[in-house]
Structures are given as structure tokens and as C-alpha cells.
Tab-separated table of C-alpha atoms in Angstrom:
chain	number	residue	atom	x	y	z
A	1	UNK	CA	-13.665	-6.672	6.882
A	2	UNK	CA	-14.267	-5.144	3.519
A	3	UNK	CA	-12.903	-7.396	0.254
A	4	UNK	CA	-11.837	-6.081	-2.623
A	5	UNK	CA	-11.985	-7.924	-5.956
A	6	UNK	CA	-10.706	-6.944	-9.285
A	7	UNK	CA	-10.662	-8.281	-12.832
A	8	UNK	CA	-9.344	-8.871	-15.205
A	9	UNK	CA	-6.487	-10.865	-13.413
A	10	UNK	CA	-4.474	-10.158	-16.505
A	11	UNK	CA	-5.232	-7.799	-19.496
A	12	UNK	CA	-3.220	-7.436	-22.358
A	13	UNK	CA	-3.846	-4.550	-24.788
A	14	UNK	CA	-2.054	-2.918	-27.155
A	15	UNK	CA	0.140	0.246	-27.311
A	16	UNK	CA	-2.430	3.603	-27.751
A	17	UNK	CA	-5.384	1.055	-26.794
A	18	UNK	CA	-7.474	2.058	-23.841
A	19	UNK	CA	-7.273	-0.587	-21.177
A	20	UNK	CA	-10.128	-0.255	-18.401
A	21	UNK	CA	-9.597	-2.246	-14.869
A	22	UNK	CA	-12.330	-2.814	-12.456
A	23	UNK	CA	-12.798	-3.172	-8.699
A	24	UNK	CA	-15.653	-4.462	-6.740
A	25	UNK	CA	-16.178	-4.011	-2.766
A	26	UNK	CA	-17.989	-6.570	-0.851
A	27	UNK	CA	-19.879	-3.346	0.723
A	28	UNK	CA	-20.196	0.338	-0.016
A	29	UNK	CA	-17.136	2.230	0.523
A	30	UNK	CA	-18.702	5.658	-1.186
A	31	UNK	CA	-15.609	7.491	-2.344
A	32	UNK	CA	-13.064	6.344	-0.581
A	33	UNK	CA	-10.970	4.535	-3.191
A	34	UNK	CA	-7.441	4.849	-4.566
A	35	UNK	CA	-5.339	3.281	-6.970
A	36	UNK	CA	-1.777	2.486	-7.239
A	37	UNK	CA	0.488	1.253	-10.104
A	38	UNK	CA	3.395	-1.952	-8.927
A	39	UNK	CA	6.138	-1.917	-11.390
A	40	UNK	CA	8.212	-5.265	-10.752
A	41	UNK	CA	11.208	-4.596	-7.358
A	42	UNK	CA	9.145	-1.184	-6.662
A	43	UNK	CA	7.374	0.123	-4.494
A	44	UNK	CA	3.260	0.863	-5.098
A	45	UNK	CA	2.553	4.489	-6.137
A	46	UNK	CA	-0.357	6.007	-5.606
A	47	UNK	CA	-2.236	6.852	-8.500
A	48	UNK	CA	-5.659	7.969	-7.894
A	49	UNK	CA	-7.260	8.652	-4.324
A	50	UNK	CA	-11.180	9.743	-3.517
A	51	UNK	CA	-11.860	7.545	-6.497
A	52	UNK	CA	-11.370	9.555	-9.465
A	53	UNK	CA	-8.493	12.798	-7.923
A	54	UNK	CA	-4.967	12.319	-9.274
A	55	UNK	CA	-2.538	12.090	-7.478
A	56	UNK	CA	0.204	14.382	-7.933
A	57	UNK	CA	2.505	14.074	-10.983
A	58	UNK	CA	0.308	10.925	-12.237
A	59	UNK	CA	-0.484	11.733	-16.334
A	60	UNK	CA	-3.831	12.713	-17.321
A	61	UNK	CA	-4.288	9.029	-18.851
A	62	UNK	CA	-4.854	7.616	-15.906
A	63	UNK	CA	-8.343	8.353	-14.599
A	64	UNK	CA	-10.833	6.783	-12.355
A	65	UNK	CA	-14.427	6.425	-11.414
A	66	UNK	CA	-17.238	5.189	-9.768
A	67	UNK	CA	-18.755	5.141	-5.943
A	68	UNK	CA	-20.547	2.677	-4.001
A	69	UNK	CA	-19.334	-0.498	-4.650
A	70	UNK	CA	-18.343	-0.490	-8.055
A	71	UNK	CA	-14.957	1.025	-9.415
A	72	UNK	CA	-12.676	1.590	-12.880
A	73	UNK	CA	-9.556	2.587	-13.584
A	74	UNK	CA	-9.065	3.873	-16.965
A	75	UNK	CA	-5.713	4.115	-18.966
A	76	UNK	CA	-6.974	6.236	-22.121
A	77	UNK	CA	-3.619	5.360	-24.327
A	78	UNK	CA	-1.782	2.536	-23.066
A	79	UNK	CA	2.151	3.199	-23.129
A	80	UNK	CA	4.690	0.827	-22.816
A	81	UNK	CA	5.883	2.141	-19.336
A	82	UNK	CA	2.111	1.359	-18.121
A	83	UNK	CA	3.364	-2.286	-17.868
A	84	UNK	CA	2.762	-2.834	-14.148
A	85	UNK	CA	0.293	-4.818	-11.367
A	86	UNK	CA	-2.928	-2.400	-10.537
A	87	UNK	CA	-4.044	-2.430	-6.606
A	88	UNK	CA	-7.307	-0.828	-5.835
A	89	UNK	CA	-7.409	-0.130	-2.159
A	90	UNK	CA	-10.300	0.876	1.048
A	91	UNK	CA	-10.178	3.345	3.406
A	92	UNK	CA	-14.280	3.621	3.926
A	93	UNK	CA	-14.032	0.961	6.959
A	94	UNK	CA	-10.911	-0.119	8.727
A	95	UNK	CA	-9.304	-1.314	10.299
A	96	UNK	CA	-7.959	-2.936	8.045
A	97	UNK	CA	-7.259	-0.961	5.534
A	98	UNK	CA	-7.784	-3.686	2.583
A	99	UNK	CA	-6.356	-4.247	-0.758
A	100	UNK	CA	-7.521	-5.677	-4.054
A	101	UNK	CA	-5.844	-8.794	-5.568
A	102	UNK	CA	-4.068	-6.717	-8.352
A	103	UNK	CA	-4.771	-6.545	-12.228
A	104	UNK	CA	-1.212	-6.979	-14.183
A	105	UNK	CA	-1.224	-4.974	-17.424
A	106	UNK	CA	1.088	-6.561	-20.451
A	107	UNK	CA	1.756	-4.572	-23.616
A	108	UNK	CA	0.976	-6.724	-26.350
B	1	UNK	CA	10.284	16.196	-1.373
B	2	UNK	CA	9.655	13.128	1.614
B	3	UNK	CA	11.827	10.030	1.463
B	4	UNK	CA	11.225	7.280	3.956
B	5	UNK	CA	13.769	4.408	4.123
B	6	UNK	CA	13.112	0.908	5.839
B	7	UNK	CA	15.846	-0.665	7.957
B	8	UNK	CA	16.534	-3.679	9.829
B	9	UNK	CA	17.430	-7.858	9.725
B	10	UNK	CA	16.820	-9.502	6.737
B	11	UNK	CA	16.442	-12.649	8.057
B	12	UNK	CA	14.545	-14.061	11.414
B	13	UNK	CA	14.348	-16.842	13.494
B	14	UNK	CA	11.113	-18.947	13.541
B	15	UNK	CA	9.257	-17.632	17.019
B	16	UNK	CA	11.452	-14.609	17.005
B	17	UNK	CA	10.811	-11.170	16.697
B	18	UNK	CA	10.788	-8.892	13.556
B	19	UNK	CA	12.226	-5.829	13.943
B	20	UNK	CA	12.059	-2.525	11.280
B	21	UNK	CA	12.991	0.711	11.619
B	22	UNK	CA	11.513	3.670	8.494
B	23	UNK	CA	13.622	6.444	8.594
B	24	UNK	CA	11.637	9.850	7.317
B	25	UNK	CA	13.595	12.477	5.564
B	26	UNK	CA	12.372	15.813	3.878
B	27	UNK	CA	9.229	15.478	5.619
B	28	UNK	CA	7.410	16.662	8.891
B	29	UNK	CA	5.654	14.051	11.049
B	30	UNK	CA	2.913	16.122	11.713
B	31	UNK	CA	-0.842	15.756	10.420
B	32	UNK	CA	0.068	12.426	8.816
B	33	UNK	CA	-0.219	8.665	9.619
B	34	UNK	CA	2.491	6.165	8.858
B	35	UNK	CA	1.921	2.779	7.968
B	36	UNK	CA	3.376	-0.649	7.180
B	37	UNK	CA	2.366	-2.542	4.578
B	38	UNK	CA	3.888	-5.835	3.636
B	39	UNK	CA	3.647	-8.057	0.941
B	40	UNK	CA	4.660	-11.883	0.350
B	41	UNK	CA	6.965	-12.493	-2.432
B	42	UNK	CA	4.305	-13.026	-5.587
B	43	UNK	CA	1.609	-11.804	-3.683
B	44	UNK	CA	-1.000	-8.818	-2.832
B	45	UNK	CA	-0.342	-6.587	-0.094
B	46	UNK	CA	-1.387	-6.849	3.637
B	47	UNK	CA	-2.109	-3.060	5.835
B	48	UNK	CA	-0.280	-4.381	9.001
B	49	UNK	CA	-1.114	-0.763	10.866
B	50	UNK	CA	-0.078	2.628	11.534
B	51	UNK	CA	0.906	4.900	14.095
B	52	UNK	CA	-0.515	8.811	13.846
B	53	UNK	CA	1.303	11.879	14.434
B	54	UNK	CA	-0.308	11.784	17.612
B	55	UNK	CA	1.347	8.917	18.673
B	56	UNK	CA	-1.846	6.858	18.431
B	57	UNK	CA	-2.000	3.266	16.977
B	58	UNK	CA	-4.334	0.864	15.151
B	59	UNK	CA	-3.532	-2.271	13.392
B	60	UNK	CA	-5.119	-5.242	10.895
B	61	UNK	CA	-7.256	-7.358	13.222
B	62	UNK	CA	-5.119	-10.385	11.866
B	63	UNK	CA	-1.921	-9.257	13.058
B	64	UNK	CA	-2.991	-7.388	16.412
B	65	UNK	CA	-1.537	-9.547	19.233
B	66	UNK	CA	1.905	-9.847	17.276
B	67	UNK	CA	2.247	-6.530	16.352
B	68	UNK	CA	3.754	-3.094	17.790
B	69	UNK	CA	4.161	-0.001	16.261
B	70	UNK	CA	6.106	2.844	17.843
B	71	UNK	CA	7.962	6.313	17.129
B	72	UNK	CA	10.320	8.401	17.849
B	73	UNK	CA	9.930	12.149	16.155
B	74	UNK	CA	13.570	13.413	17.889
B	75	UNK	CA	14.848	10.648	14.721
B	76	UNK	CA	12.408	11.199	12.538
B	77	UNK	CA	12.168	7.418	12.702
B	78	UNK	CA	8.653	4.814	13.344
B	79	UNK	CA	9.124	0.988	13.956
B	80	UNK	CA	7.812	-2.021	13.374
B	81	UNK	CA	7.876	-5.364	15.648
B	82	UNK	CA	6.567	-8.446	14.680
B	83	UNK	CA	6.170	-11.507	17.687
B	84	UNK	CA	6.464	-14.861	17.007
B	85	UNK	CA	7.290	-14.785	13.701
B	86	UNK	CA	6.650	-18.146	10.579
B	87	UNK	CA	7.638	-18.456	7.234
B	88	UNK	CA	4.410	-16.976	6.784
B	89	UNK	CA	5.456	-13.739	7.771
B	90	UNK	CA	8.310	-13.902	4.895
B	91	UNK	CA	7.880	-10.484	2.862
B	92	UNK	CA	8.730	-7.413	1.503
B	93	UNK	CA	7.530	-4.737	4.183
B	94	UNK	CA	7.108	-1.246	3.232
B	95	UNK	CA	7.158	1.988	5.452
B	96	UNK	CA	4.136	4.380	3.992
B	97	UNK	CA	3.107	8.041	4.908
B	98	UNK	CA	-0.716	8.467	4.801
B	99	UNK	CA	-2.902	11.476	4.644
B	100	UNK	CA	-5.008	10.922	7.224
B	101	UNK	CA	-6.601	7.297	7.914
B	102	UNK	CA	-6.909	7.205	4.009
B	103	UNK	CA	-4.415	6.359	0.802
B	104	UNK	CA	-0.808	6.180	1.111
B	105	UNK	CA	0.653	9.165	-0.331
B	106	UNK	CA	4.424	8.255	-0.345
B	107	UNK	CA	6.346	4.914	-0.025
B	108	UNK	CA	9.572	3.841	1.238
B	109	UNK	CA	11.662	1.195	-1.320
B	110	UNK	CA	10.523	-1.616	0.955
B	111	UNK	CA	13.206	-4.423	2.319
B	112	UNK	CA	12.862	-8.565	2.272
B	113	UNK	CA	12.677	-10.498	5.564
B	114	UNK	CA	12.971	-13.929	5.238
B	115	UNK	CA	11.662	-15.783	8.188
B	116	UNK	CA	13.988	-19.365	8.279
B	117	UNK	CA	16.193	-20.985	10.720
């Protein structure tokens, strides 16, 4: 089974700042990569799949990148409705299908 | 625009048997895969399997000899049964439509079942 890590736990940044979360795999996943944004009682939605495609409707802040192991997401100008726990998630090897931990973003 | 609605208990007997029902509206089942997902309360979130439009299943290693998937395109509906069932297996599960054996394009709101006697 593939594990995902990702850090910060937390990150706290300010409104307009640009707040960058990572993800590790435990192996090489290439590509396959995607992103989604928690808001608290909802549902994930996706943000980002094949590590760096939006998804549709998802602003233009919002961008990934990487391959291989090693993975960002990158909100350019943090607004206050960006508030939310980040999931990076697999789909290079499965089953399963395996998650991150989650990144939570505040607004300072 | 695809909606997909989870249905079914909210709470379970210990050593009982979960039971969820996604309904699928504004959507075809064809040339996707649909999932469940759950997630603990406070916690990350679990791939528990998915069924394709083909009617073919594969599930999280973890979960395999507890867990059935199943659907039924005349509803538009897939399910979701759980054996056996602890307090560990108290979350939120969520009904997902993938593309393919990749991300999960589109969610359903997700519903709480408490596992408790």
C-alpha cells in the first residue's frame, strides 16, 4: 500500500499571501495525483487531478505540481473562503486508493 | 449536472450489518466507477471500494471480507454493506463518482453511522 504524507499539519497565512502545501508518497505514483479542498460538514471536492489539471470550475489560484514522489499544492492569493482541510490522494497503485492525512489552512 | 445522495440507518448494532444506498441523479452510469469513501468523525478518509459501470468490484484490502458493493442501474442506485460492524466503523460515508480507477470527480453530501448498542 502506497502512504501519503503531507505537511504542514496546519498553516496559517494571511489573506493575499501565497500558501504552498506539500505531499510525499512512500513510492512513485508519476502523475497520478489529485487534490481536494474539506470545508467543515462538506463533502471533499476535487480540486486538481493528474497532478497539476484543474478540475472544473476550481479558480486559477489553485494550482499544482510535481511527479514522482514529491507533490505541491499552491494557493497563489489566499482568500478567506480557502479556509478548509487539504487531502492529496493516489490512484498510481490500488487497491487502495489512499489518502493523505490532510493540511488545514487558517486565515490569519 | 450529477447529484448522488447517500441513504440508509444512522445507527447500527455492534456485529450487525451496515447498510447504504447512493442514489445518482442527472447522471449516466456508464464509463464511470462509483466509490465509497468514509471518514471517522475528526479524521482522514478511508477508499472502502467501488463498483464499475461494468458491474465489476474491487475494494481496500482492509475492509475486503466485510465488505459488498452492488448496483442496480434500473434505480440509478449502488450500495454499500458493511459485516460485522464496531465502533470503529463509526463515520461519515460518502457515495463518489470516479473517472475511471482515478480521482473522484463528484461527491454525494455524505451521512453519519454511528455504530453503538
Amino acid at each position: 500500500e502506497i502512504v501519503m504524507t503531507q505537511s504542514p499539519g496546519t498553516l496559517s497565512v494571511s489573506p493575499g499571501e501565497r500558501a504552498t502545501l506539500s505531499c510525499r508518497a512512500s513510492q512513485s505514483v508519476s502523475s497520478n495525483l489529485a487534490w481536494y479542498q474539506q470545508k467543515p460538514g462538506q463533502a471533499p471536492r476535487l480540486l486538481i487531478y493528474g497532478a497539476s489539471t484543474r478540475a472544473t470550475g476550481i479558480p486559477a489560484r489553485f494550482s499544482g505540481s510535481g511527479s514522482g514522489t514529491e507533490f505541491a499544492l499552491t494557493i497563489s492569493s489566499l482568500q478567506s473562503e480557502d479556509s478548509a482541510v487539504y487531502y492529496c490522494q493516489q490512484y498510481n497503485n490500488w487497491p487502495p486508493f489512499t489518502f493523505g492525512p490532510g493540511t488545514k489552512v487558517d486565515i490569519k | 449536472q450529477v447529484r448522488l445522495q447517500e441513504s440508509g440507518p444512522a445507527l447500527v448494532k455492534p456485529s450487525e450489518t451496515l447498510s447504504l444506498t447512493c442514489t445518482v441523479s442527472g447522471g449516466s452510469f456508464s464509463l464511470y466507477y462509483w466509490s465509497w469513501i468514509r471518514q471517522p468523525p475528526g479524521k482522514g478518509l478511508e477508499w472502502i471500494g467501488y463498483i464499475s459501470d461494468s458491474g465489476s468490484a474491487n475494494f481496500n484490502p482492509s475492509l475486503k471480507s466485510r465488505v459488498t458493493i452492488s448496483m442496480d442501474t434500473s434505480k440509478n442506485q449502488f450500495s454499500l454493506k458493511v459485516s460485522s460492524v464496531t465502533a470503529a466503523d463509526t463515520a461519515v460515508y460518502y457515495c463518489a463518482r470516479g473517472v475511471g480507477a482515478t480521482h473522484f470527480q463528484n461527491w454525494g453530501q455524505g451521512t453519519l453511522v454511528s455504530v453503538s448498542s
